[in-house]
């Protein structure tokens, strides 16, 4: 805020006095209210510019009854997938003069509920990505968080808008791709066992097995990070699988590193797929075959629904993005037996 000749801050009272209007009129003009007479609004803005006055964020929040902030909670901000969701949400919200605060639960399911509640108290609404929160806990928490949009989580008991990727269909498509290349023993590197998206992938593989009884799909406990993928390289080799489905791209990249260290050639000896299509996936050597999810768009769509809820409007319908399979150099024909 600018200061007067005496060195003290210029106040809204001084702007109102010099413009010949009420304090409430200045407040409405400075907060973008379009119902003020254009001539009066122009005079107020001219005086404000002359005095170099601008409303403080705190004052604006008190007038509007809003913070002009929304929150997003994610399980792991180090994962480029969630960085891209955040990018889409932040850019879209900025166009409506909103800022985004980030809460990272650090893959700690027990902290999700408390962290989401604390984040929501600082903001006007929240986008919630809590893949491992128990269903009963989620149902109890959502009324406290409203307005809220769910990301990567579906529930028949939840009324909040939801935005998801069809992980079930995506993993089936990847498994079919490996099958078409002749792979009959396929390993799936499992994510967190209590993750909703991992459950969807397992459901998709159950359907795949039913469609392809000649295929043997084995699960290998893994996780969600590069380190987790790297750590299971020996287990993958011992499994005898010729094709591997990574829970996500980070896991697949970690496994690729571990296989390279052991002299296993990809895809000549073992084919490998990821999931998400993070920015690094196509620059690996070999480039990673994966299921591409439009995560930036997911963040943008989350903001559209939050914005509607904040303005008392009906949000758009729920969306489920069907991943697009990107076939690259990490998959090839099964090696001859």
CSV table of C-alpha atoms in Angstrom, one decimal:
chain,number,residue,atom,x,y,z
A,1,UNK,CA,0.0,0.0,0.0
A,2,UNK,CA,1.3,3.5,-0.8
A,3,UNK,CA,2.0,6.1,1.9
A,4,UNK,CA,0.8,9.6,2.2
A,5,UNK,CA,3.1,12.7,2.4
A,6,UNK,CA,3.2,12.2,6.2
A,7,UNK,CA,4.5,8.7,5.7
A,8,UNK,CA,1.5,6.8,6.9
A,9,UNK,CA,-0.4,4.4,4.6
A,10,UNK,CA,-3.1,5.8,2.3
A,11,UNK,CA,-6.5,4.6,3.5
A,12,UNK,CA,-9.8,3.8,1.8
A,13,UNK,CA,-11.3,6.7,3.7
A,14,UNK,CA,-9.0,9.2,1.9
A,15,UNK,CA,-9.9,7.7,-1.5
A,16,UNK,CA,-13.6,7.9,-0.7
A,17,UNK,CA,-13.3,11.5,0.5
A,18,UNK,CA,-11.3,12.7,-2.6
A,19,UNK,CA,-13.6,10.8,-5.0
A,20,UNK,CA,-16.7,12.1,-3.3
A,21,UNK,CA,-18.2,8.7,-2.7
A,22,UNK,CA,-18.9,6.4,0.2
A,23,UNK,CA,-16.3,3.9,1.6
A,24,UNK,CA,-18.5,1.0,0.5
A,25,UNK,CA,-18.5,2.3,-3.1
A,26,UNK,CA,-14.7,2.4,-3.1
A,27,UNK,CA,-14.7,-1.1,-1.7
A,28,UNK,CA,-17.0,-2.4,-4.4
A,29,UNK,CA,-15.0,-0.8,-7.2
A,30,UNK,CA,-11.7,-2.0,-5.9
A,31,UNK,CA,-13.1,-5.5,-5.6
A,32,UNK,CA,-14.3,-5.6,-9.2
A,33,UNK,CA,-18.0,-5.2,-8.6
A,34,UNK,CA,-19.6,-4.4,-12.0
A,35,UNK,CA,-22.8,-2.9,-10.6
A,36,UNK,CA,-21.3,0.4,-9.8
A,37,UNK,CA,-22.0,3.2,-12.3
A,38,UNK,CA,-19.2,3.3,-14.8
A,39,UNK,CA,-18.5,7.0,-14.4
A,40,UNK,CA,-18.3,6.7,-10.7
A,41,UNK,CA,-16.1,3.6,-10.9
A,42,UNK,CA,-13.8,5.4,-13.3
A,43,UNK,CA,-13.5,8.4,-10.9
A,44,UNK,CA,-12.7,6.1,-8.0
A,45,UNK,CA,-10.0,4.2,-9.9
A,46,UNK,CA,-8.5,7.5,-11.1
A,47,UNK,CA,-8.2,8.7,-7.5
A,48,UNK,CA,-6.9,5.4,-6.3
A,49,UNK,CA,-4.2,5.5,-9.0
A,50,UNK,CA,-3.3,9.1,-8.1
A,51,UNK,CA,-2.9,8.2,-4.5
A,52,UNK,CA,-1.3,4.9,-5.4
A,53,UNK,CA,-3.8,3.1,-3.2
A,54,UNK,CA,-4.5,-0.6,-3.4
A,55,UNK,CA,-6.7,-2.7,-1.1
A,56,UNK,CA,-4.8,-5.1,1.1
A,57,UNK,CA,-5.4,-8.8,0.6
A,58,UNK,CA,-6.7,-9.1,4.2
A,59,UNK,CA,-9.2,-6.3,3.7
A,60,UNK,CA,-10.3,-7.8,0.4
A,61,UNK,CA,-10.9,-11.1,2.1
A,62,UNK,CA,-12.9,-9.5,4.8
A,63,UNK,CA,-15.1,-7.6,2.3
A,64,UNK,CA,-15.7,-10.6,0.1
A,65,UNK,CA,-15.9,-13.2,2.8
A,66,UNK,CA,-13.3,-15.2,0.9
A,67,UNK,CA,-9.6,-15.8,0.9
A,68,UNK,CA,-9.3,-16.0,-2.9
A,69,UNK,CA,-7.3,-19.2,-2.3
A,70,UNK,CA,-8.1,-22.9,-2.9
A,71,UNK,CA,-6.1,-25.9,-1.7
A,72,UNK,CA,-5.1,-29.1,-3.4
A,73,UNK,CA,-4.0,-32.1,-1.4
A,74,UNK,CA,-1.8,-34.7,-3.1
A,75,UNK,CA,-0.1,-37.9,-1.9
A,76,UNK,CA,3.3,-37.1,-3.3
A,77,UNK,CA,4.3,-33.9,-4.9
A,78,UNK,CA,7.6,-35.4,-6.0
A,79,UNK,CA,5.6,-37.4,-8.5
A,80,UNK,CA,5.5,-35.5,-11.8
A,81,UNK,CA,1.9,-36.6,-12.3
A,82,UNK,CA,0.7,-34.6,-9.4
A,83,UNK,CA,3.0,-31.7,-10.4
A,84,UNK,CA,1.1,-31.6,-13.7
A,85,UNK,CA,-2.3,-31.7,-12.0
A,86,UNK,CA,-1.2,-28.8,-9.9
A,87,UNK,CA,0.0,-26.9,-13.0
A,88,UNK,CA,-3.3,-27.3,-14.7
A,89,UNK,CA,-5.3,-26.2,-11.5
A,90,UNK,CA,-3.0,-23.3,-10.8
A,91,UNK,CA,-3.0,-21.8,-14.3
A,92,UNK,CA,-6.8,-22.1,-14.5
A,93,UNK,CA,-7.4,-20.6,-11.1
A,94,UNK,CA,-5.1,-17.7,-11.7
A,95,UNK,CA,-7.3,-16.5,-14.6
A,96,UNK,CA,-10.0,-16.0,-12.0
A,97,UNK,CA,-7.6,-14.3,-9.5
A,98,UNK,CA,-7.3,-17.3,-7.2
A,99,UNK,CA,-4.2,-18.7,-5.7
A,100,UNK,CA,-3.5,-22.4,-5.0
A,101,UNK,CA,-2.0,-23.8,-1.8
A,102,UNK,CA,-0.5,-27.3,-1.8
A,103,UNK,CA,-0.7,-29.9,0.9
A,104,UNK,CA,1.4,-33.0,0.5
A,105,UNK,CA,0.5,-36.1,2.6
A,106,UNK,CA,3.8,-37.7,1.8
A,107,UNK,CA,2.2,-41.1,1.0
A,108,UNK,CA,1.0,-41.2,4.7
A,109,UNK,CA,-2.6,-42.3,4.6
A,110,UNK,CA,-3.1,-41.7,8.3
A,111,UNK,CA,-2.3,-38.0,7.8
A,112,UNK,CA,-4.7,-37.3,4.9
A,113,UNK,CA,-7.8,-36.5,6.9
A,114,UNK,CA,-6.1,-34.1,9.3
A,115,UNK,CA,-4.1,-32.4,6.6
A,116,UNK,CA,-7.1,-31.9,4.3
A,117,UNK,CA,-9.1,-30.4,7.2
A,118,UNK,CA,-6.2,-28.0,8.1
A,119,UNK,CA,-5.7,-27.0,4.5
A,120,UNK,CA,-9.4,-26.3,4.0
A,121,UNK,CA,-9.6,-24.0,6.9
A,122,UNK,CA,-7.1,-21.7,5.2
A,123,UNK,CA,-9.0,-21.6,1.9
A,124,UNK,CA,-12.3,-21.3,0.2
A,125,UNK,CA,-12.4,-24.8,-1.3
A,126,UNK,CA,-10.2,-27.9,-1.8
A,127,UNK,CA,-9.3,-30.4,-4.6
A,128,UNK,CA,-8.7,-33.7,-2.8
A,129,UNK,CA,-6.5,-36.4,-4.1
A,130,UNK,CA,-6.5,-39.0,-1.3
A,131,UNK,CA,-6.3,-42.4,-3.0
A,132,UNK,CA,-5.7,-44.4,0.2
A,133,UNK,CA,-8.2,-42.7,2.6
A,134,UNK,CA,-10.6,-45.4,3.9
A,135,UNK,CA,-14.1,-45.1,2.4
A,136,UNK,CA,-15.9,-44.5,5.7
A,137,UNK,CA,-13.4,-41.8,6.6
A,138,UNK,CA,-13.8,-40.1,3.2
A,139,UNK,CA,-17.6,-40.1,3.5
A,140,UNK,CA,-17.4,-38.5,7.0
A,141,UNK,CA,-14.9,-35.9,6.0
A,142,UNK,CA,-16.4,-34.5,2.8
A,143,UNK,CA,-19.2,-32.4,4.4
A,144,UNK,CA,-16.5,-30.7,6.4
A,145,UNK,CA,-14.4,-29.9,3.3
A,146,UNK,CA,-17.2,-28.6,1.0
A,147,UNK,CA,-16.8,-27.1,-1.5
A,148,UNK,CA,-14.6,-30.0,-2.6
A,149,UNK,CA,-13.7,-31.8,-5.8
A,150,UNK,CA,-12.3,-35.4,-5.8
A,151,UNK,CA,-9.4,-36.3,-8.0
A,152,UNK,CA,-8.5,-39.8,-8.9
A,153,UNK,CA,-11.1,-41.2,-6.6
A,154,UNK,CA,-14.6,-42.5,-7.2
A,155,UNK,CA,-17.3,-43.5,-4.7
A,156,UNK,CA,-20.9,-44.4,-5.1
A,157,UNK,CA,-21.6,-42.7,-1.8
A,158,UNK,CA,-20.0,-39.4,-2.6
A,159,UNK,CA,-21.9,-36.4,-4.0
A,160,UNK,CA,-18.9,-34.2,-4.7
A,161,UNK,CA,-17.7,-33.8,-8.3
A,162,UNK,CA,-15.2,-36.4,-9.3
A,163,UNK,CA,-12.4,-36.5,-11.9
A,164,UNK,CA,-10.6,-39.7,-12.6
A,165,UNK,CA,-8.6,-41.7,-15.1
A,166,UNK,CA,-9.9,-45.1,-16.2
A,167,UNK,CA,-7.0,-47.1,-14.7
A,168,UNK,CA,-8.9,-50.3,-15.3
A,169,UNK,CA,-9.2,-49.8,-19.0
A,170,UNK,CA,-5.7,-48.4,-19.3
A,171,UNK,CA,-4.0,-51.4,-17.7
A,172,UNK,CA,-6.1,-53.8,-19.8
A,173,UNK,CA,-4.9,-52.1,-22.9
A,174,UNK,CA,-1.3,-52.3,-21.9
A,175,UNK,CA,-1.6,-56.0,-21.0
A,176,UNK,CA,-3.3,-56.6,-24.4
A,177,UNK,CA,-0.4,-54.9,-26.1
A,178,UNK,CA,2.1,-57.2,-24.4
A,179,UNK,CA,-0.1,-60.2,-25.3
A,180,UNK,CA,-0.2,-59.2,-28.9
A,181,UNK,CA,3.6,-59.1,-28.9
A,182,UNK,CA,3.6,-62.7,-27.8
A,183,UNK,CA,4.2,-62.3,-24.0
A,184,UNK,CA,2.4,-65.0,-22.0
A,185,UNK,CA,4.0,-64.5,-18.6
A,186,UNK,CA,3.5,-61.0,-17.5
A,187,UNK,CA,4.4,-59.4,-14.1
A,188,UNK,CA,2.5,-56.5,-12.6
A,189,UNK,CA,4.4,-54.3,-10.2
A,190,UNK,CA,1.8,-53.5,-7.6
A,191,UNK,CA,1.2,-50.1,-6.1
A,192,UNK,CA,0.2,-49.5,-2.5
A,193,UNK,CA,-2.2,-52.3,-1.5
A,194,UNK,CA,-4.8,-49.9,0.0
A,195,UNK,CA,-4.7,-47.5,-3.0
A,196,UNK,CA,-8.0,-47.0,-4.9
A,197,UNK,CA,-6.1,-46.7,-8.2
A,198,UNK,CA,-4.2,-49.9,-7.5
A,199,UNK,CA,-7.5,-51.7,-6.9
A,200,UNK,CA,-8.7,-50.5,-10.3
A,201,UNK,CA,-5.6,-51.8,-12.0
A,202,UNK,CA,-6.0,-55.2,-10.3
A,203,UNK,CA,-9.7,-55.3,-11.5
A,204,UNK,CA,-8.5,-54.6,-15.0
A,205,UNK,CA,-6.0,-57.4,-14.9
A,206,UNK,CA,-8.7,-59.8,-13.6
A,207,UNK,CA,-10.7,-59.0,-16.7
A,208,UNK,CA,-7.7,-59.4,-18.9
A,209,UNK,CA,-7.0,-62.9,-17.4
A,210,UNK,CA,-10.6,-63.9,-18.2
A,211,UNK,CA,-10.2,-62.7,-21.8
A,212,UNK,CA,-6.8,-64.4,-22.2
A,213,UNK,CA,-6.7,-67.7,-20.3
A,214,UNK,CA,-3.4,-68.5,-22.0
A,215,UNK,CA,-1.7,-65.6,-20.2
A,216,UNK,CA,-0.2,-65.9,-16.8
A,217,UNK,CA,-0.2,-62.6,-14.9
A,218,UNK,CA,1.7,-62.5,-11.6
A,219,UNK,CA,1.7,-59.8,-9.0
A,220,UNK,CA,5.0,-58.5,-7.4
A,221,UNK,CA,4.6,-56.2,-4.4
A,222,UNK,CA,6.3,-53.0,-5.2
A,223,UNK,CA,5.2,-49.4,-4.5
A,224,UNK,CA,5.0,-46.1,-6.3
A,225,UNK,CA,8.4,-44.6,-6.5
A,226,UNK,CA,11.6,-44.9,-8.7
A,227,UNK,CA,13.3,-46.5,-5.7
A,228,UNK,CA,10.6,-49.1,-5.3
A,229,UNK,CA,10.9,-50.1,-9.0
A,230,UNK,CA,14.7,-50.3,-8.7
A,231,UNK,CA,14.4,-52.5,-5.6
A,232,UNK,CA,12.3,-55.3,-7.3
A,233,UNK,CA,14.7,-55.9,-10.3
A,234,UNK,CA,15.9,-59.2,-8.9
A,235,UNK,CA,12.3,-60.3,-8.1
A,236,UNK,CA,11.2,-59.5,-11.7
A,237,UNK,CA,14.1,-61.5,-13.2
A,238,UNK,CA,13.4,-64.4,-10.9
A,239,UNK,CA,9.7,-64.4,-11.9
A,240,UNK,CA,10.5,-65.5,-15.4
A,241,UNK,CA,8.2,-62.8,-16.9
A,242,UNK,CA,9.0,-61.6,-20.3
A,243,UNK,CA,6.7,-58.5,-20.0
A,244,UNK,CA,6.2,-56.2,-17.1
A,245,UNK,CA,3.5,-53.7,-16.2
A,246,UNK,CA,4.7,-51.0,-13.9
A,247,UNK,CA,2.2,-49.4,-11.5
A,248,UNK,CA,3.3,-46.0,-12.9
A,249,UNK,CA,6.1,-44.5,-14.9
A,250,UNK,CA,8.4,-43.9,-12.0
A,251,UNK,CA,8.2,-47.6,-11.0
A,252,UNK,CA,9.0,-48.6,-14.6
A,253,UNK,CA,11.9,-46.2,-14.8
A,254,UNK,CA,13.3,-47.5,-11.5
A,255,UNK,CA,13.0,-51.1,-12.8
A,256,UNK,CA,14.7,-50.1,-16.1
A,257,UNK,CA,17.6,-48.8,-14.2
A,258,UNK,CA,17.9,-51.9,-12.1
A,259,UNK,CA,17.7,-54.1,-15.2
A,260,UNK,CA,20.4,-52.1,-17.0
A,261,UNK,CA,22.7,-52.6,-14.0
A,262,UNK,CA,22.2,-56.4,-14.2
A,263,UNK,CA,22.7,-56.5,-18.0
A,264,UNK,CA,19.1,-57.3,-18.9
A,265,UNK,CA,18.3,-55.8,-22.3
A,266,UNK,CA,15.0,-54.0,-22.8
A,267,UNK,CA,13.0,-54.8,-24.9
A,268,UNK,CA,15.1,-57.7,-26.4
A,269,UNK,CA,15.0,-59.8,-23.2
A,270,UNK,CA,12.2,-58.1,-21.3
A,271,UNK,CA,9.4,-55.7,-22.3
A,272,UNK,CA,8.4,-53.0,-19.9
A,273,UNK,CA,5.4,-50.5,-19.6
A,274,UNK,CA,4.6,-47.7,-17.3
A,275,UNK,CA,1.5,-45.6,-16.6
A,276,UNK,CA,0.8,-41.8,-16.7
A,277,UNK,CA,3.2,-40.7,-19.4
A,278,UNK,CA,5.1,-38.2,-17.3
A,279,UNK,CA,7.3,-35.8,-19.2
A,280,UNK,CA,10.5,-37.9,-18.9
A,281,UNK,CA,8.9,-41.1,-20.2
A,282,UNK,CA,9.5,-40.5,-23.9
A,283,UNK,CA,13.1,-39.4,-23.3
A,284,UNK,CA,14.2,-42.6,-21.6
A,285,UNK,CA,16.5,-45.1,-23.4
A,286,UNK,CA,14.6,-46.9,-24.6
A,287,UNK,CA,11.6,-44.6,-24.6
A,288,UNK,CA,8.9,-45.9,-22.3
A,289,UNK,CA,5.6,-47.5,-23.6
A,290,UNK,CA,2.9,-46.2,-21.3
A,291,UNK,CA,-0.7,-45.2,-20.8
A,292,UNK,CA,-1.0,-41.4,-21.2
A,293,UNK,CA,-3.4,-39.6,-18.9
A,294,UNK,CA,-4.2,-35.9,-19.6
A,295,UNK,CA,-3.3,-34.8,-16.1
A,296,UNK,CA,-2.9,-31.0,-16.8
A,297,UNK,CA,-6.4,-31.1,-18.2
A,298,UNK,CA,-7.6,-32.9,-15.1
A,299,UNK,CA,-6.3,-30.0,-13.0
A,300,UNK,CA,-8.1,-27.5,-15.3
A,301,UNK,CA,-11.3,-29.4,-15.1
A,302,UNK,CA,-11.0,-29.5,-11.3
A,303,UNK,CA,-10.8,-25.7,-11.2
A,304,UNK,CA,-13.9,-25.4,-13.4
A,305,UNK,CA,-15.9,-27.4,-10.9
A,306,UNK,CA,-14.5,-25.6,-7.8
A,307,UNK,CA,-15.3,-22.3,-9.4
A,308,UNK,CA,-18.8,-23.3,-10.1
A,309,UNK,CA,-19.3,-24.5,-6.5
A,310,UNK,CA,-17.8,-21.3,-5.1
A,311,UNK,CA,-20.3,-19.3,-7.2
A,312,UNK,CA,-23.4,-21.3,-6.2
A,313,UNK,CA,-23.6,-22.9,-9.7
A,314,UNK,CA,-24.1,-26.5,-10.7
A,315,UNK,CA,-20.7,-28.0,-11.6
A,316,UNK,CA,-20.2,-29.9,-14.9
A,317,UNK,CA,-20.7,-33.6,-15.0
A,318,UNK,CA,-18.1,-36.0,-13.6
A,319,UNK,CA,-15.3,-37.0,-15.9
A,320,UNK,CA,-13.3,-40.2,-16.4
A,321,UNK,CA,-10.4,-39.8,-18.8
A,322,UNK,CA,-9.6,-43.0,-20.8
A,323,UNK,CA,-5.8,-43.3,-21.1
A,324,UNK,CA,-4.2,-43.3,-24.5
A,325,UNK,CA,-1.6,-46.0,-25.1
A,326,UNK,CA,1.7,-44.6,-26.3
A,327,UNK,CA,3.8,-47.4,-27.8
A,328,UNK,CA,7.5,-46.7,-27.7
A,329,UNK,CA,10.8,-48.6,-27.6
A,330,UNK,CA,10.5,-50.3,-24.2
A,331,UNK,CA,8.2,-53.1,-25.6
A,332,UNK,CA,8.9,-55.6,-28.3
A,333,UNK,CA,8.2,-59.2,-29.3
A,334,UNK,CA,8.6,-61.8,-26.6
A,335,UNK,CA,12.0,-63.5,-26.8
A,336,UNK,CA,12.0,-67.0,-28.4
A,337,UNK,CA,11.8,-69.7,-25.7
